[in-house]
Short mmCIF file of C-alpha atoms in Angstrom, two decimals:
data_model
loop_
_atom_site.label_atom_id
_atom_site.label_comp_id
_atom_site.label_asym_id
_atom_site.label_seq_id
_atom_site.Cartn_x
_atom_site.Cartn_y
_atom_site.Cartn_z
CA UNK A 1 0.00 0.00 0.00
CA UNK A 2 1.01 3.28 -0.99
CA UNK A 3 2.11 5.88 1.64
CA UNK A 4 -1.09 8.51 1.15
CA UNK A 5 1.28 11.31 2.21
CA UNK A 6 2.63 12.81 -0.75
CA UNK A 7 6.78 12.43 -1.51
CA UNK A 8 8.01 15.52 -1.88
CA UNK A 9 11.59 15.95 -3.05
CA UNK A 10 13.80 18.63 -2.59
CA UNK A 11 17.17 18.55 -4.48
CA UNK A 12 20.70 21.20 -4.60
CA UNK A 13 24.36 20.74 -5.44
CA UNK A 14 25.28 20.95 -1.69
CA UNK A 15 24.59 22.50 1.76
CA UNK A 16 27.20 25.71 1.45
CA UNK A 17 26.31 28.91 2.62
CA UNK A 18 23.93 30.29 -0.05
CA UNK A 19 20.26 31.80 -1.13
CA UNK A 20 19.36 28.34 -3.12
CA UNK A 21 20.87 25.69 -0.35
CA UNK A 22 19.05 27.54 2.08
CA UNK A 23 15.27 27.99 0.46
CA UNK A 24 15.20 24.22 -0.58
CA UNK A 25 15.86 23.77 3.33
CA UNK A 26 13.65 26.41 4.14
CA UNK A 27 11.29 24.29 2.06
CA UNK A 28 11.82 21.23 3.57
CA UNK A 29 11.49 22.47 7.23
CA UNK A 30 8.10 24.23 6.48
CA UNK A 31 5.56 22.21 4.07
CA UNK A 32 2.90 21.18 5.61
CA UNK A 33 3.57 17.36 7.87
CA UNK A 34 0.30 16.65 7.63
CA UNK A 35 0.14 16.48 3.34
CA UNK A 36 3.71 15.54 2.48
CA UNK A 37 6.65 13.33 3.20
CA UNK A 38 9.82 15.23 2.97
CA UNK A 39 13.35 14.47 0.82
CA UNK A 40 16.20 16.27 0.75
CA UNK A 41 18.85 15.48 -2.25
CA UNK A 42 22.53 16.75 -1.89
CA UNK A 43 23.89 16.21 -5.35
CA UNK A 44 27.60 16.82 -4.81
CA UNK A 45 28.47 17.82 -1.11
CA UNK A 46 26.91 19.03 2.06
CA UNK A 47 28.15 21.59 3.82
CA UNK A 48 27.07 24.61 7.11
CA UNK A 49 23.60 25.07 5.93
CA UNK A 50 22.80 20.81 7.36
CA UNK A 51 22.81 21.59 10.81
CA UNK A 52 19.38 23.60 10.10
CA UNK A 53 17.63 20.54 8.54
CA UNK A 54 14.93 19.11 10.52
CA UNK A 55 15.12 15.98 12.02
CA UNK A 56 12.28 14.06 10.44
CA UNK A 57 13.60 15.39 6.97
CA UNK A 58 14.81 12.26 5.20
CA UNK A 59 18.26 12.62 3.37
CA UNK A 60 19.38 11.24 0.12
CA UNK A 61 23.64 12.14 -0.47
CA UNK A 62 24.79 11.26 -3.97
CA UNK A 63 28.04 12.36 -3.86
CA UNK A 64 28.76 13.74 -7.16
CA UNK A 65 32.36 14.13 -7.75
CA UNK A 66 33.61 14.01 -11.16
CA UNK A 67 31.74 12.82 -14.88
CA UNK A 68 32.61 9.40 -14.20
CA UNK A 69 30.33 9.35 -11.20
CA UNK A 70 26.97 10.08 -13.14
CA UNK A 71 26.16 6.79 -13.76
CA UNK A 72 26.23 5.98 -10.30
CA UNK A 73 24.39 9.07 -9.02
CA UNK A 74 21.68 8.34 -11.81
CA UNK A 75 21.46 4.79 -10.78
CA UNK A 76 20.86 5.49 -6.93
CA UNK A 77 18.53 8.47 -7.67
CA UNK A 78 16.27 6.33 -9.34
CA UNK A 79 16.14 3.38 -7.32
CA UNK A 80 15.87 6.14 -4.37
CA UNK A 81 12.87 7.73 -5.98
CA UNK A 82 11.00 4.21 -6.89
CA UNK A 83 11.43 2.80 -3.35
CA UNK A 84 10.13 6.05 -1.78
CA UNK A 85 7.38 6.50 -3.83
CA UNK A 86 8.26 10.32 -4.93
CA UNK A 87 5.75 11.82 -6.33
CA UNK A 88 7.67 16.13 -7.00
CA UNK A 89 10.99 16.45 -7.48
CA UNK A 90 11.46 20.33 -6.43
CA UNK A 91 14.83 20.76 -8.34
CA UNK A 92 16.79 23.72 -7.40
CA UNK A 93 19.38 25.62 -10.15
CA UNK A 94 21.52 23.54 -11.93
CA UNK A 95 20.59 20.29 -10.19
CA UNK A 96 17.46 20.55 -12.94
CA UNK A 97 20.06 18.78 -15.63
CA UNK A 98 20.49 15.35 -13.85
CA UNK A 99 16.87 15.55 -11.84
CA UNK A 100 15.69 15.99 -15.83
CA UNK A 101 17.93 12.43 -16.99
CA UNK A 102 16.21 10.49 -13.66
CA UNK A 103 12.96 12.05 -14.69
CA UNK A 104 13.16 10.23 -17.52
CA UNK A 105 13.52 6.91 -15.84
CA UNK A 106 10.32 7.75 -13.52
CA UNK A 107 8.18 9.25 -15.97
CA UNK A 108 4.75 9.43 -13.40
CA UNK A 109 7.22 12.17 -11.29
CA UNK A 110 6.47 15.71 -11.12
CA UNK A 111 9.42 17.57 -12.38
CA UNK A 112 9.68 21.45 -11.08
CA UNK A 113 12.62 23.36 -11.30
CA UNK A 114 13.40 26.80 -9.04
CA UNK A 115 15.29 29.18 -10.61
CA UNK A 116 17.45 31.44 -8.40
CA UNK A 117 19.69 33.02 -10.79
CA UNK A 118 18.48 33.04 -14.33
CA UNK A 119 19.65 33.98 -17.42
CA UNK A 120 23.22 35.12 -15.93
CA UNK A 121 25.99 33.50 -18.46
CA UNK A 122 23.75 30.97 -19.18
CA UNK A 123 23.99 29.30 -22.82
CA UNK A 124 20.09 29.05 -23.59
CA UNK A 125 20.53 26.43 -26.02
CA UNK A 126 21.67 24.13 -23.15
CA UNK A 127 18.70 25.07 -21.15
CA UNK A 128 15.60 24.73 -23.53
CA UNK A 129 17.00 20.73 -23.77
CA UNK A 130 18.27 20.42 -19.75
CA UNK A 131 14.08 21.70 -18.89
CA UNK A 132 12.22 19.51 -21.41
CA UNK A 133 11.37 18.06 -18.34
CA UNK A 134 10.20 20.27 -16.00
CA UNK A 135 6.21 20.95 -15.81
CA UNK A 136 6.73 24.11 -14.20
CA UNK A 137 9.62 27.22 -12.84
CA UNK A 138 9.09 28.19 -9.56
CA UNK A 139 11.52 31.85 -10.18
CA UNK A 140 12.32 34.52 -7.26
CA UNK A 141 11.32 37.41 -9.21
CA UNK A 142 9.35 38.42 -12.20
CA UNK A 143 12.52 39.14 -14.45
CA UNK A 144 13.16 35.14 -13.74
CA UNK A 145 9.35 34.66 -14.69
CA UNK A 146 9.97 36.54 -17.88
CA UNK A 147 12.85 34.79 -18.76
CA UNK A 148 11.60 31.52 -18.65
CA UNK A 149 8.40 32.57 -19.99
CA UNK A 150 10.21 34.39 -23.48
CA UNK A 151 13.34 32.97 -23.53
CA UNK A 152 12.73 28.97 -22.60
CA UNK A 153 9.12 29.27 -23.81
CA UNK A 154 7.71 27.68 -21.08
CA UNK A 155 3.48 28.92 -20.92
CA UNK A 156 2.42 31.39 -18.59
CA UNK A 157 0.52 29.14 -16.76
CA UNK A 158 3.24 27.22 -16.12
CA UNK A 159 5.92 29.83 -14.82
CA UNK A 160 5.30 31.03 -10.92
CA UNK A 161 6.91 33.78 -8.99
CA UNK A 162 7.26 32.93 -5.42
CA UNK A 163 9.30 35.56 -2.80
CA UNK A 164 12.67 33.81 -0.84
CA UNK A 165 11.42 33.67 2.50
CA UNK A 166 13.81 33.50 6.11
CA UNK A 167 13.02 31.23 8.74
CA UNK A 168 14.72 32.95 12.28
CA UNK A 169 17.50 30.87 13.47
CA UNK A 170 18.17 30.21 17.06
CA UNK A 171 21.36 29.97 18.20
CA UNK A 172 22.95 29.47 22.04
CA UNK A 173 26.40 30.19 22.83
CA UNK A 174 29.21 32.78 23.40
CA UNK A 175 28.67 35.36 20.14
CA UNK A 176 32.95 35.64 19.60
CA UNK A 177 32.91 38.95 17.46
CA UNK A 178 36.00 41.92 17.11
CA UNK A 179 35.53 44.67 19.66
CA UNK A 180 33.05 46.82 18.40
CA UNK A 181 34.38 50.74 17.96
CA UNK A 182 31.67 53.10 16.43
CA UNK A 183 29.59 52.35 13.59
CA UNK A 184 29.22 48.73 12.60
CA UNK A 185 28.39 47.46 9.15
CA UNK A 186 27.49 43.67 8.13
CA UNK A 187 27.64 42.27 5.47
CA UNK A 188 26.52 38.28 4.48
CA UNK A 189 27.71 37.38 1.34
CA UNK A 190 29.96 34.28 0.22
CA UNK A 191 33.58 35.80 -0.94
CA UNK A 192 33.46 35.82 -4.95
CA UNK A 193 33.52 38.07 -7.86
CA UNK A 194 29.68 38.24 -8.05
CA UNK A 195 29.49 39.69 -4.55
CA UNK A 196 32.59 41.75 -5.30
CA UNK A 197 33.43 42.09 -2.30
CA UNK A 198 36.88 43.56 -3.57
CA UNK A 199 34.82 46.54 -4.52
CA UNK A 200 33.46 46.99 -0.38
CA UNK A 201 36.82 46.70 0.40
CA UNK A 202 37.95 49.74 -1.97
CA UNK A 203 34.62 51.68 -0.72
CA UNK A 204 35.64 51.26 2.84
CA UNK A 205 38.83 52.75 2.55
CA UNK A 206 37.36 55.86 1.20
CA UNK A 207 34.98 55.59 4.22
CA UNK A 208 37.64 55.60 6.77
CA UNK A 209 39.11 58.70 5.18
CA UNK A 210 36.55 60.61 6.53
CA UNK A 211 34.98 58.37 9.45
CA UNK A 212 37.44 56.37 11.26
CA UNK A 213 35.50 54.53 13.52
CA UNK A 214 33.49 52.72 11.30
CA UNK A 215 33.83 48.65 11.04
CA UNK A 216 32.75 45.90 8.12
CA UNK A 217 32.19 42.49 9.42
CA UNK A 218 32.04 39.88 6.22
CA UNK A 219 29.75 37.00 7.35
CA UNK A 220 30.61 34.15 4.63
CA UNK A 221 33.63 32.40 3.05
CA UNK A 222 35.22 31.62 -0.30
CA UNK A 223 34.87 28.03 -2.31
CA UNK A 224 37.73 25.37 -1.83
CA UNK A 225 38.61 25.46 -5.85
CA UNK A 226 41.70 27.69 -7.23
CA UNK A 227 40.20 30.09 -8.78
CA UNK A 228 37.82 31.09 -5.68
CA UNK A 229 41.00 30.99 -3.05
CA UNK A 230 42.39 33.24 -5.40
CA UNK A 231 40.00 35.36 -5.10
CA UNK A 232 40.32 35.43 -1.17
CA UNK A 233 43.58 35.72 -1.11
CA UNK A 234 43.06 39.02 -3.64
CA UNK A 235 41.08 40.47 -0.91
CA UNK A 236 43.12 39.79 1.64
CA UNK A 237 45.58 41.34 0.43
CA UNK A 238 43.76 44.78 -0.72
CA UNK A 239 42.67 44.81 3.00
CA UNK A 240 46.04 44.88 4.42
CA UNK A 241 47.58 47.03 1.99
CA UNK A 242 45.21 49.49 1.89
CA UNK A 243 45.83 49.40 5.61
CA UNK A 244 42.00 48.19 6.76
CA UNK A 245 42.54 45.32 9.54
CA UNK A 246 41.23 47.15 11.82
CA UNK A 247 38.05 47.81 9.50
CA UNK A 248 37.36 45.07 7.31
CA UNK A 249 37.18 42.03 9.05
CA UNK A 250 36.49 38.58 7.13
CA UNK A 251 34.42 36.28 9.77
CA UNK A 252 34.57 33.25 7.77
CA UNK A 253 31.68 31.17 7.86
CA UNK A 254 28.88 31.16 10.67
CA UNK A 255 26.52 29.49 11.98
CA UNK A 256 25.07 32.46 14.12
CA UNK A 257 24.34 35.18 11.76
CA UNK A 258 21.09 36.36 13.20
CA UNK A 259 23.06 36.85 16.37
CA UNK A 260 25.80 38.79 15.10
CA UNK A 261 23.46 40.99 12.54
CA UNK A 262 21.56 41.91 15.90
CA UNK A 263 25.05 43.67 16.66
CA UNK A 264 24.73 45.50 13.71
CA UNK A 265 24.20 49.31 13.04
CA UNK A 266 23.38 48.96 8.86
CA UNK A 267 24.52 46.52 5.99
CA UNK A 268 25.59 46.56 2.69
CA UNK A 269 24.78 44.36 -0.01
CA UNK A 270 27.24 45.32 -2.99
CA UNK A 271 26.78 42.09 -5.66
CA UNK A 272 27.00 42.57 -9.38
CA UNK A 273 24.33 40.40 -9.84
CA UNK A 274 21.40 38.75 -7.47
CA UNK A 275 18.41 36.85 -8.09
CA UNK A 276 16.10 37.78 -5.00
CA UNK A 277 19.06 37.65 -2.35
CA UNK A 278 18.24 36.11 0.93
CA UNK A 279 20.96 37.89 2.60
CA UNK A 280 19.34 41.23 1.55
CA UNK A 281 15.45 39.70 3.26
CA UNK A 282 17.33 38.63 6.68
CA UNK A 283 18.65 42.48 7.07
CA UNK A 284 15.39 43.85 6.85
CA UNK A 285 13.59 41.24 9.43
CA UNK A 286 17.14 42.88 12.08
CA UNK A 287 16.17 46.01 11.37
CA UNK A 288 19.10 47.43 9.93
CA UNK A 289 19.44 49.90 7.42
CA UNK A 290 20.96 48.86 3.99
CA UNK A 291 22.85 50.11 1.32
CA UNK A 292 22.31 47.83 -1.76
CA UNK A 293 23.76 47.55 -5.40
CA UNK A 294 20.68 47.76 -8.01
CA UNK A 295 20.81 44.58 -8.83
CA UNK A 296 17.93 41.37 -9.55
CA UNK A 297 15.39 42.23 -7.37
CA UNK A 298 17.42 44.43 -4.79
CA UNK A 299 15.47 47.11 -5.53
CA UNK A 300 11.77 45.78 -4.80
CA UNK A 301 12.81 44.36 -1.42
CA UNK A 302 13.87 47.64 -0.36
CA UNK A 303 10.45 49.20 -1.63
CA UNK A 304 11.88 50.28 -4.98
CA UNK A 305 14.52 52.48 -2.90
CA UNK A 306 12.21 53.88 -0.23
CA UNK A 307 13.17 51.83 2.31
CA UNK A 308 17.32 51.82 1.79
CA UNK A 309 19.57 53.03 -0.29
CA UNK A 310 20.24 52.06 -4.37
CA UNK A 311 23.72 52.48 -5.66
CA UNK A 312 24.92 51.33 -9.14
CA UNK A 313 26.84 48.19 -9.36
CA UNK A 314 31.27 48.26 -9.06
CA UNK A 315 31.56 51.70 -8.49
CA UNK A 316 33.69 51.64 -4.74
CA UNK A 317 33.48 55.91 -4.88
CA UNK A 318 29.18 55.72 -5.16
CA UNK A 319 29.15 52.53 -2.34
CA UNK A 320 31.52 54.87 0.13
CA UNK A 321 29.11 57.96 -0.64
CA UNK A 322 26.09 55.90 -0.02
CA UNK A 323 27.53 54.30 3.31
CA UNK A 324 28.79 57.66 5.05
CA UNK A 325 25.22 59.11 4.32
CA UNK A 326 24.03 56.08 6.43
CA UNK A 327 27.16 56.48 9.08
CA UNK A 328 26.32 60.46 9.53
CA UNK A 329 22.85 60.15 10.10
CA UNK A 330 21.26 58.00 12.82
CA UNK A 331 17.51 59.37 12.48
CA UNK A 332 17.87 58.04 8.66
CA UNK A 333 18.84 54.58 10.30
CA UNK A 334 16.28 54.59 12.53
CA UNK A 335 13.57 55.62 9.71
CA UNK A 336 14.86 53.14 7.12
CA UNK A 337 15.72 49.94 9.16
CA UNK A 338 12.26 50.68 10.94
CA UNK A 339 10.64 50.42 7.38
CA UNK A 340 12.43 47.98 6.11
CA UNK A 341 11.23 45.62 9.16
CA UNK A 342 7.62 46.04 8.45
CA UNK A 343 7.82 45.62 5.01
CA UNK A 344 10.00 42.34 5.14
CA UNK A 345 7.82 40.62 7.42
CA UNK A 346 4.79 41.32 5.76
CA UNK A 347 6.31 40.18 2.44
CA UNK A 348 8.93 37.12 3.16
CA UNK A 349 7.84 35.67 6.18
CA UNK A 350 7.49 32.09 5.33
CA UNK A 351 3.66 31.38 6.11
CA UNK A 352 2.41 32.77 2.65
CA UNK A 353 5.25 32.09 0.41
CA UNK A 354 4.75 28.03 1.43
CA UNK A 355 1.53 28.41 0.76
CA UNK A 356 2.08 29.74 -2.82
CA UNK A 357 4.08 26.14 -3.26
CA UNK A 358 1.60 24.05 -1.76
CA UNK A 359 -0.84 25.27 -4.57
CA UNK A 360 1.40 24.65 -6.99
CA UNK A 361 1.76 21.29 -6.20
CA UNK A 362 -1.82 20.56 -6.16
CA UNK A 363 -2.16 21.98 -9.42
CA UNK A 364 0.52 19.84 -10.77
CA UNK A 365 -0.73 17.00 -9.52
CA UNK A 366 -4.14 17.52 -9.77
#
């Protein structure tokens, strides 16, 4: 006898630090108990974001290393699928090109694929075969709904836009941070070219030319590979010879962000490109006023710039102008990060954004 729960699969690369690993957890932590059985598929690794996976979430770990191990990864992912019964596989960025190959070898499964990122680099061709598949794109803003609507040609009816969402995280513990002196800035991001984080470290050394007591903590780390160690070591080095120890400081990863962006006095969010940024949603449920690049969907989660401010993307001189504004003026604080709380709870609290998926799914299946 069939389980009369329905199997609901969630599936990502891995469990790093990041907007997509942490709304298919998000995911599986919130549907509903009562309607579905919850999966959770790590294709390749897993990594900080596993410690906030509930307990009664059942795990699938594939282990994805190099080409050769397809096969094998294909081969358990199937057999995983058939002796669970799973009736969605919820398919999150790039994971949609092997979830696509085992679709094919469980054709009664429900194939959706969330799109985080879009059309960024991406060759098209490649992606009108890799979502043949998929029934329907769950993407986290409408220029992701567009894109898969006129540029994959999936119908209308089958594209849905559905906020990120934050769940609060507890966490118990000493809270092991760098004396705080004056104004503090956060900032979440993962250290890579995209959040160009080079480019905060050039902006805060024009900062510090005029406000001195003013400190950047960097809540995230860089990838293992070459080219993203590289890339660390590149900004390590602009922060000690532009003379900023003392005002940039690189926190590596953590497991107790909430925590530390309570200690917070504003953020930043300076990427060069975002999808709907999760990082940018857990600033406004602290409070804090931001300064954000006008980027993906930046914009509309900070009320189309009434409730923070916009800057244009790589420019260090713009950033620093933006930030001292925010440094030299705590009744502007107050107002924005006040605003920017109501408006992020109403909007990306998780109760109505789970909902949107739920109906999806029953449409799907129905």
């Amino acid at each position: 006898m069939k389980n009369e729960k329905i199997s609901v699969m969630q599936v990502i690369d891995s469990l790093a630090i990041g907007g997509a690993e942490r709304m298919a957890v998000n995911l599986s932590n919130m549907l509903p108990r009562s309607k579905f059985d919850i999966h959770l598929c790590t294709t390749r690794a897993e990594g900080p974001v596993e410690s906030q996976i509930s307990p009664d979430v059942k795990r699938l770990r594939l282990k994805r290393t190099t080409r050769l191990s397809e096969p094998r990864a294909v081969r358990d992912f199937v057999r995983y699928v058939r002796s669970h019964d799973i009736r969605i596989i919820h398919c999150h960025e790039n994971t949609v090109f092997l979830c696509s190959i085992v679709s094919l070898c469980c054709p009664g499964v429900v194939l959706i694929w969330h799109d985080h990122f879009g059309p960024i680099t991406r060759p098209l061709r490649l992606y009108k075969l890799g979502t043949l598949r998929v029934r329907a794109v769950i993407s986290v803003n409408q220029k992701l709904a567009a894109w898969a609507r006129e540029d994959l040609g999936f119908p209308a009816e089958r594209v849905f836009f559905v906020n990120n969402f934050v769940i609060p995280r507890k966490h118990d513990g000493d809270l092991s941070l760098p004396d705080k002196t004056g104004t503090r800035i956060v900032c979440t991001a993962n250290i890579n070219p995209t959040k160009d984080i080079l480019g905060l470290v050039r902006a805060m050394a024009l900062v510090v030319r005029e406000e001195r007591n003013v400190q950047t903590l960097v809540i995230g780390d860089a990838k293992k590979d070459q080219f993203s160690q590289d890339y660390l070591n590149s900004v390590k080095k602009e922060i000690t010879e532009l003379g900023l120890e003392e005002h940039v400081v690189l926190l590596g990863t953590r497991h107790d962000v909430d925590r530390i962006l309570a200690t917070g006095d504003m953020a930043v969010l300076c990427s060069v490109a975002e999808g709907l940024p999760l990082a940018l949603i857990e600033y406004g449920m602290a409070g804090l006023p931001t300064v954000a690049t006008d980027v993906g969907q930046c914009s509309e989660v900070l009320g189309n710039g009434k409730l923070g401010l916009m800057v244009s993307p790589s420019d260090p001189e713009v950033l620093a102008n933006a930030i001292l504004k925010l440094v030299r003026s705590v009744p502007l604080r107050k107002e924005l990060g006040t605003g920017f709380k109501q408006h992020c709870e109403q909007t990306y609290g998780p109760e109505s954004n789970v909902k949107k998926v739920v109906k999806i799914y029953d449409k799907l299946l129905s």
